[in-house]
Amino acid sequence: MTRVFSGIKPTGHLTLGNYLGAMRRWAEVDQHRADALFCVVDLHALTVDHDPARVRRLSRQAATLLLAAGLDPERCTVFVQSHVDEHARLSYLLECVATDGEMRRMIQYKEKAAREQARGGSVRLSLLTYPVLMAADILAYGTDEVPVGDDQTQHVELARDLAVRFNHRYGHTFTVPKATSPAVAARVMNLQDPASKMGKSDDSGPGIVYLLDEPEVTRKKVMRAVTDSGQDVVYDPQERPGVANLLEILAACEGGDPAELAGSYHSYGALKKDAAEAVVDVLRPVRERHRELCADPGYVEEVLRAGARRARERARPTVDAAYRAIGLLPA
Ligand code: TRP
């Protein structure tokens, strides 16, 4: 059976972009067709300035939202990265396979480091080694497929390179994974800045719909989305990115094709109104389930405990094999 692994970083509140771009598909498709693991990657949240209480809170919230979005602990494994030691154990071995040049070439590192240095700050060493830990997340489980957004494909490529290199040097140990992005991935952009992704860590509130926003707040954010000059509703991501984003959001929520949907609108106002309602409708069941789950924190804890146990069982043999292959004396 195909093994699927993906992770979500608890560095901010989860957004409509996380849901339409990833989580919904994990729940509707991946958990049914594969042996799938979904991980709240809390160790990755420590690579930038962080507040311990906030990371703890966001980790619990992300796990709860994964379940609220429809991940079924009977069908897939939902767990927290730091609960399974194998990630950190394997990460060190992979640091002995990766080179520092490889790390410094990672686009995300270069961008974040440049931003930090421009502010006169420093970056944590773990930000540089982050892709190695991510490779460990993936390789520990014999993962075949990693469903991620485009911004993560370079990191999955690195995981592939490290798997191939390790296998070549020390004998076949790892499955070589590949990134998958669904053909019709919804790429939800920031409502105030449609040139950039609706990311959870950007924290520029008005352009980002959070899964836990009240419906009234969600409506306001969509109604205030920037649109483009012009009057007619056409789907043109290059020239009319704001309108295209609204059409894509509407299409992702209701099904359908953004270019076709454009034909049924004669004003931006009507499009915004429908998009706002569609978003509120799509998030309603997630919010309701989230509320139920919050009323029963013991249940979520138990799911995470069982998930960690199962993940550990899956990862342990591969990581032990890697320790032996690389030349470490068995305990
Ligand atoms: N780096 C990913 C992100 O920022 C999160 C992540 C960490 C991940 N480990 C992973 C994704 C392993 C897929 C597989 O979104």
Short mmCIF file of C-alpha atoms and ligand atoms in Angstrom, two decimals:
data_model
loop_
_atom_site.label_atom_id
_atom_site.label_comp_id
_atom_site.label_asym_id
_atom_site.label_seq_id
_atom_site.Cartn_x
_atom_site.Cartn_y
_atom_site.Cartn_z
CA MET A 1 0.00 0.00 0.00
CA THR A 2 1.24 3.47 -0.82
CA ARG A 3 2.61 5.28 2.19
CA VAL A 4 1.76 8.97 2.42
CA PHE A 5 3.25 11.44 4.90
CA SER A 6 2.59 15.11 5.35
CA GLY A 7 3.12 17.65 8.07
CA ILE A 8 1.69 20.90 9.27
CA LYS A 9 3.71 23.39 11.28
CA PRO A 10 2.14 24.95 14.38
CA THR A 11 3.48 28.45 13.80
CA GLY A 12 0.13 30.16 13.34
CA HIS A 13 -3.59 29.57 13.23
CA LEU A 14 -4.60 27.32 10.34
CA THR A 15 -6.17 29.07 7.40
CA LEU A 16 -8.59 28.54 4.56
CA GLY A 17 -5.46 28.08 2.43
CA ASN A 18 -4.32 25.14 4.57
CA TYR A 19 -7.79 23.63 4.39
CA LEU A 20 -8.57 23.98 0.67
CA GLY A 21 -4.96 23.47 -0.41
CA ALA A 22 -4.15 20.43 1.71
CA MET A 23 -6.23 19.22 4.66
CA ARG A 24 -9.46 18.67 2.79
CA ARG A 25 -7.76 16.43 0.29
CA TRP A 26 -5.98 14.48 3.00
CA ALA A 27 -9.38 13.75 4.53
CA GLU A 28 -11.37 13.15 1.37
CA VAL A 29 -8.81 11.29 -0.72
CA ASP A 30 -5.48 10.35 0.84
CA GLN A 31 -6.63 8.64 4.02
CA HIS A 32 -8.87 6.37 1.94
CA ARG A 33 -6.37 5.31 -0.69
CA ALA A 34 -3.12 5.04 1.25
CA ASP A 35 -1.49 4.24 4.55
CA ALA A 36 -1.29 7.87 5.55
CA LEU A 37 0.41 9.69 8.39
CA PHE A 38 -0.33 13.32 9.24
CA CYS A 39 1.97 15.00 11.67
CA VAL A 40 1.90 18.24 13.63
CA VAL A 41 5.55 19.12 13.17
CA ASP A 42 6.15 20.99 16.41
CA LEU A 43 9.95 20.66 16.32
CA HIS A 44 9.89 22.71 13.12
CA ALA A 45 8.07 25.50 14.97
CA LEU A 46 11.19 26.02 17.10
CA THR A 47 13.33 27.12 14.15
CA VAL A 48 12.19 30.74 14.45
CA ASP A 49 11.55 32.98 17.47
CA HIS A 50 8.83 31.30 19.42
CA ASP A 51 6.77 31.52 22.55
CA PRO A 52 6.64 28.12 24.30
CA ALA A 53 3.05 28.47 25.51
CA ARG A 54 1.90 29.51 22.06
CA VAL A 55 3.58 26.59 20.31
CA ARG A 56 1.97 24.22 22.80
CA ARG A 57 -1.44 25.79 22.25
CA LEU A 58 -1.14 25.85 18.46
CA SER A 59 0.05 22.24 18.36
CA ARG A 60 -3.01 21.05 20.23
CA GLN A 61 -5.21 23.25 18.08
CA ALA A 62 -3.69 22.00 14.82
CA ALA A 63 -4.20 18.38 15.88
CA THR A 64 -7.79 19.12 16.84
CA LEU A 65 -8.42 20.85 13.52
CA LEU A 66 -6.96 17.94 11.56
CA LEU A 67 -9.55 15.71 13.21
CA ALA A 68 -12.26 18.33 12.74
CA ALA A 69 -11.40 18.47 9.04
CA GLY A 70 -12.26 14.79 8.79
CA LEU A 71 -9.07 12.84 9.39
CA ASP A 72 -10.28 9.63 10.96
CA PRO A 73 -7.91 8.01 13.47
CA GLU A 74 -9.30 4.63 12.40
CA ARG A 75 -8.08 5.24 8.87
CA CYS A 76 -4.88 7.23 9.25
CA THR A 77 -2.28 8.15 11.83
CA VAL A 78 -2.47 11.62 13.37
CA PHE A 79 0.34 12.48 15.75
CA VAL A 80 2.76 15.06 17.07
CA GLN A 81 6.35 14.98 15.82
CA SER A 82 8.05 15.47 19.20
CA HIS A 83 6.21 12.45 20.61
CA VAL A 84 8.20 10.17 18.35
CA ASP A 85 11.97 10.23 18.99
CA GLU A 86 12.76 8.65 15.63
CA HIS A 87 12.53 12.02 13.84
CA ALA A 88 15.36 13.57 15.83
CA ARG A 89 17.37 10.33 15.85
CA LEU A 90 17.28 10.06 12.09
CA SER A 91 17.80 13.77 11.53
CA TYR A 92 21.29 13.54 13.02
CA LEU A 93 22.29 10.71 10.70
CA LEU A 94 21.05 12.67 7.72
CA GLU A 95 23.12 15.66 8.85
CA CYS A 96 26.04 13.34 8.31
CA VAL A 97 24.92 12.75 4.72
CA ALA A 98 23.87 16.27 3.70
CA THR A 99 26.35 19.07 3.00
CA ASP A 100 26.27 22.60 4.30
CA GLY A 101 26.26 23.95 0.74
CA GLU A 102 23.10 22.02 0.02
CA MET A 103 21.42 23.59 3.02
CA ARG A 104 22.48 27.12 2.15
CA ARG A 105 20.99 26.75 -1.32
CA MET A 106 17.46 26.15 -0.03
CA ILE A 107 15.25 28.98 -1.23
CA GLN A 108 13.16 29.18 1.90
CA TYR A 109 16.27 29.40 4.07
CA LYS A 110 17.80 32.09 1.88
CA GLU A 111 14.64 34.18 1.99
CA LYS A 112 14.05 33.87 5.71
CA ALA A 113 17.70 34.38 6.59
CA ALA A 114 17.93 37.48 4.38
CA ARG A 115 14.82 38.95 6.02
CA GLU A 116 16.21 38.31 9.48
CA GLN A 117 19.64 39.69 8.65
CA ALA A 118 18.10 42.83 7.14
CA ARG A 119 16.53 43.44 10.54
CA GLY A 120 19.91 42.99 12.17
CA GLY A 121 18.86 39.73 13.76
CA SER A 122 20.39 36.29 13.66
CA VAL A 123 18.90 32.99 12.55
CA ARG A 124 18.81 29.81 14.55
CA LEU A 125 21.07 27.02 13.36
CA SER A 126 17.95 24.82 13.25
CA LEU A 127 16.54 27.04 10.48
CA LEU A 128 19.49 26.01 8.33
CA THR A 129 19.11 22.32 9.18
CA TYR A 130 15.30 22.35 8.97
CA PRO A 131 15.20 20.55 5.60
CA VAL A 132 17.23 17.68 7.07
CA LEU A 133 14.71 17.23 9.86
CA MET A 134 11.97 17.35 7.25
CA ALA A 135 13.80 14.68 5.24
CA ALA A 136 13.95 12.58 8.42
CA ASP A 137 10.19 13.02 8.92
CA ILE A 138 9.64 11.64 5.45
CA LEU A 139 12.29 8.92 5.24
CA ALA A 140 11.64 7.42 8.69
CA TYR A 141 8.32 6.12 7.44
CA GLY A 142 9.32 4.63 4.11
CA THR A 143 7.17 7.30 2.53
CA ASP A 144 6.26 7.02 -1.15
CA GLU A 145 4.32 10.24 -1.56
CA VAL A 146 4.44 13.61 0.14
CA PRO A 147 1.46 15.82 -0.67
CA VAL A 148 2.73 19.39 -0.29
CA GLY A 149 2.43 22.82 -1.86
CA ASP A 150 4.94 24.07 -4.45
CA ASP A 151 6.89 25.96 -1.82
CA GLN A 152 7.92 22.62 -0.32
CA THR A 153 8.95 20.71 -3.43
CA GLN A 154 12.59 21.76 -3.11
CA HIS A 155 12.65 20.27 0.40
CA VAL A 156 11.14 17.00 -0.83
CA GLU A 157 13.74 16.95 -3.61
CA LEU A 158 16.40 17.18 -0.93
CA ALA A 159 14.83 14.25 0.92
CA ARG A 160 15.05 12.27 -2.32
CA ASP A 161 18.70 13.19 -2.82
CA LEU A 162 19.58 12.21 0.75
CA ALA A 163 17.75 8.88 0.43
CA VAL A 164 19.55 8.03 -2.79
CA ARG A 165 22.93 9.08 -1.39
CA PHE A 166 22.47 7.16 1.84
CA ASN A 167 21.34 4.04 0.01
CA HIS A 168 24.26 4.29 -2.37
CA ARG A 169 26.85 4.72 0.39
CA TYR A 170 25.55 2.44 3.08
CA GLY A 171 23.22 -0.02 1.41
CA HIS A 172 19.56 0.13 0.59
CA THR A 173 17.71 1.54 3.59
CA PHE A 174 15.23 4.21 2.47
CA THR A 175 12.34 4.37 0.06
CA VAL A 176 12.88 7.28 -2.32
CA PRO A 177 9.86 9.58 -1.89
CA LYS A 178 8.28 12.00 -4.30
CA ALA A 179 6.26 15.18 -3.85
CA THR A 180 2.73 15.10 -5.16
CA SER A 181 0.55 18.08 -5.79
CA PRO A 182 -2.97 17.31 -6.88
CA ALA A 183 -3.82 18.38 -10.43
CA VAL A 184 -6.53 20.72 -9.22
CA ALA A 185 -4.85 22.08 -6.12
CA ALA A 186 -6.58 25.11 -4.78
CA ARG A 187 -3.98 27.77 -4.39
CA VAL A 188 -5.58 30.27 -2.10
CA MET A 189 -3.94 33.69 -2.08
CA ASN A 190 -4.00 36.44 0.53
CA LEU A 191 -7.19 38.47 0.08
CA GLN A 192 -5.33 41.76 0.59
CA ASP A 193 -2.28 40.76 -1.42
CA PRO A 194 -3.25 38.24 -4.10
CA ALA A 195 0.38 37.94 -5.21
CA SER A 196 1.26 36.01 -2.07
CA LYS A 197 -0.03 32.78 -0.61
CA MET A 198 -2.57 32.81 2.23
CA GLY A 199 0.01 31.59 4.73
CA LYS A 200 -0.57 31.11 8.42
CA SER A 201 2.70 32.60 9.60
CA ASP A 202 2.32 35.98 7.88
CA ASP A 203 -0.12 37.22 10.49
CA SER A 204 -1.55 40.05 8.43
CA GLY A 205 -5.08 39.37 9.63
CA PRO A 206 -7.44 41.07 7.13
CA GLY A 207 -6.29 39.09 4.09
CA ILE A 208 -6.33 35.72 5.80
CA VAL A 209 -9.38 33.64 6.66
CA TYR A 210 -8.63 31.48 9.68
CA LEU A 211 -10.55 28.24 10.10
CA LEU A 212 -11.70 29.38 13.52
CA ASP A 213 -12.83 32.88 12.48
CA GLU A 214 -16.45 33.59 13.33
CA PRO A 215 -18.68 33.51 10.20
CA GLU A 216 -19.24 37.27 10.45
CA VAL A 217 -15.51 37.92 10.45
CA THR A 218 -15.03 35.57 7.49
CA ARG A 219 -17.75 37.36 5.51
CA LYS A 220 -16.16 40.75 6.19
CA LYS A 221 -12.73 39.57 5.12
CA VAL A 222 -14.03 38.18 1.84
CA MET A 223 -16.22 41.22 1.16
CA ARG A 224 -13.18 43.48 1.70
CA ALA A 225 -10.89 41.48 -0.56
CA VAL A 226 -8.96 43.67 -2.97
CA THR A 227 -10.20 43.37 -6.51
CA ASP A 228 -8.68 44.78 -9.61
CA SER A 229 -9.50 47.79 -11.71
CA GLY A 230 -12.05 46.91 -14.33
CA GLN A 231 -15.70 46.01 -14.00
CA ASP A 232 -16.40 42.77 -15.78
CA VAL A 233 -15.72 39.47 -14.09
CA VAL A 234 -13.10 37.51 -16.00
CA TYR A 235 -10.74 34.78 -14.88
CA ASP A 236 -7.27 36.12 -15.56
CA PRO A 237 -4.75 35.27 -12.82
CA GLN A 238 -2.04 37.44 -14.42
CA GLU A 239 -3.96 40.65 -15.01
CA ARG A 240 -6.72 40.26 -12.43
CA PRO A 241 -5.21 38.31 -9.54
CA GLY A 242 -7.70 39.52 -6.93
CA VAL A 243 -10.78 38.46 -8.90
CA ALA A 244 -9.10 35.23 -9.98
CA ASN A 245 -8.44 34.38 -6.34
CA LEU A 246 -12.11 34.89 -5.44
CA LEU A 247 -13.16 32.73 -8.40
CA GLU A 248 -10.74 30.00 -7.35
CA ILE A 249 -11.96 30.08 -3.78
CA LEU A 250 -15.57 29.87 -4.94
CA ALA A 251 -14.73 27.02 -7.31
CA ALA A 252 -12.81 25.14 -4.61
CA CYS A 253 -15.70 25.49 -2.16
CA GLU A 254 -18.56 24.67 -4.49
CA GLY A 255 -16.91 22.61 -7.19
CA GLY A 256 -16.75 23.91 -10.72
CA ASP A 257 -14.27 25.72 -12.82
CA PRO A 258 -13.15 29.28 -12.07
CA ALA A 259 -13.17 30.38 -15.71
CA GLU A 260 -16.70 29.07 -16.22
CA LEU A 261 -17.94 30.57 -12.98
CA ALA A 262 -16.69 33.96 -14.15
CA GLY A 263 -19.30 33.91 -16.90
CA SER A 264 -22.17 33.87 -14.45
CA TYR A 265 -21.17 37.10 -12.68
CA HIS A 266 -21.70 40.66 -13.79
CA SER A 267 -20.30 42.45 -10.78
CA TYR A 268 -17.51 42.06 -8.26
CA GLY A 269 -20.02 42.61 -5.47
CA ALA A 270 -22.12 39.60 -6.39
CA LEU A 271 -19.04 37.42 -6.74
CA LYS A 272 -17.75 38.46 -3.31
CA LYS A 273 -21.08 37.78 -1.72
CA ASP A 274 -21.28 34.27 -3.12
CA ALA A 275 -17.65 33.55 -2.33
CA ALA A 276 -18.18 34.71 1.26
CA GLU A 277 -21.20 32.44 1.73
CA ALA A 278 -19.41 29.51 0.08
CA VAL A 279 -16.47 29.87 2.46
CA VAL A 280 -18.73 30.14 5.50
CA ASP A 281 -20.61 27.01 4.36
CA VAL A 282 -17.47 24.99 3.74
CA LEU A 283 -16.03 25.88 7.14
CA ARG A 284 -19.22 25.36 9.12
CA PRO A 285 -18.89 21.59 9.68
CA VAL A 286 -15.19 21.94 10.49
CA ARG A 287 -15.93 24.59 13.10
CA GLU A 288 -18.75 22.51 14.56
CA ARG A 289 -16.62 19.41 14.89
CA HIS A 290 -13.83 21.48 16.34
CA ARG A 291 -16.20 22.77 19.02
CA GLU A 292 -17.29 19.21 19.87
CA LEU A 293 -13.71 18.00 20.07
CA CYS A 294 -12.72 20.89 22.33
CA ALA A 295 -15.41 19.82 24.73
CA ASP A 296 -13.64 16.46 25.02
CA PRO A 297 -9.90 17.15 25.28
CA GLY A 298 -9.30 13.68 26.70
CA TYR A 299 -10.36 12.20 23.38
CA VAL A 300 -7.89 14.27 21.35
CA GLU A 301 -5.11 13.37 23.79
CA GLU A 302 -5.91 9.69 23.45
CA VAL A 303 -5.91 9.93 19.65
CA LEU A 304 -2.48 11.57 19.75
CA ARG A 305 -1.12 9.00 22.17
CA ALA A 306 -2.32 6.12 20.00
CA GLY A 307 -1.08 7.92 16.88
CA ALA A 308 2.40 8.34 18.36
CA ARG A 309 2.49 4.67 19.33
CA ARG A 310 1.59 3.62 15.81
CA ALA A 311 4.00 6.08 14.21
CA ARG A 312 6.83 4.85 16.43
CA GLU A 313 6.15 1.26 15.40
CA ARG A 314 6.31 2.27 11.77
CA ALA A 315 9.47 4.36 12.05
CA ARG A 316 11.54 2.32 14.47
CA PRO A 317 12.72 -0.51 12.18
CA THR A 318 13.81 1.85 9.41
CA VAL A 319 15.67 4.19 11.74
CA ASP A 320 17.33 1.24 13.54
CA ALA A 321 18.40 -0.14 10.16
CA ALA A 322 19.90 3.24 9.26
CA TYR A 323 21.88 3.30 12.54
CA ARG A 324 23.34 -0.10 11.76
CA ALA A 325 24.02 0.65 8.11
CA ILE A 326 25.94 3.84 8.84
CA GLY A 327 28.31 2.03 11.20
CA LEU A 328 26.99 2.55 14.73
CA LEU A 329 27.44 -0.30 17.17
CA PRO A 330 24.11 -1.93 18.07
CA ALA A 331 23.15 -1.32 21.71
N1 TRP B 1 8.04 22.24 5.85
C1 TRP B 1 6.64 22.01 5.78
C2 TRP B 1 5.90 23.33 5.70
O1 TRP B 1 6.44 24.35 6.07
C3 TRP B 1 6.12 21.24 6.98
C4 TRP B 1 6.74 19.88 7.07
C5 TRP B 1 7.69 19.48 7.97
C6 TRP B 1 6.47 18.77 6.24
N2 TRP B 1 8.00 18.18 7.77
C7 TRP B 1 7.28 17.71 6.72
C8 TRP B 1 5.63 18.58 5.13
C9 TRP B 1 7.28 16.45 6.10
C10 TRP B 1 5.64 17.32 4.52
C11 TRP B 1 6.45 16.28 5.00
O2 TRP B 1 4.78 23.37 5.27
#
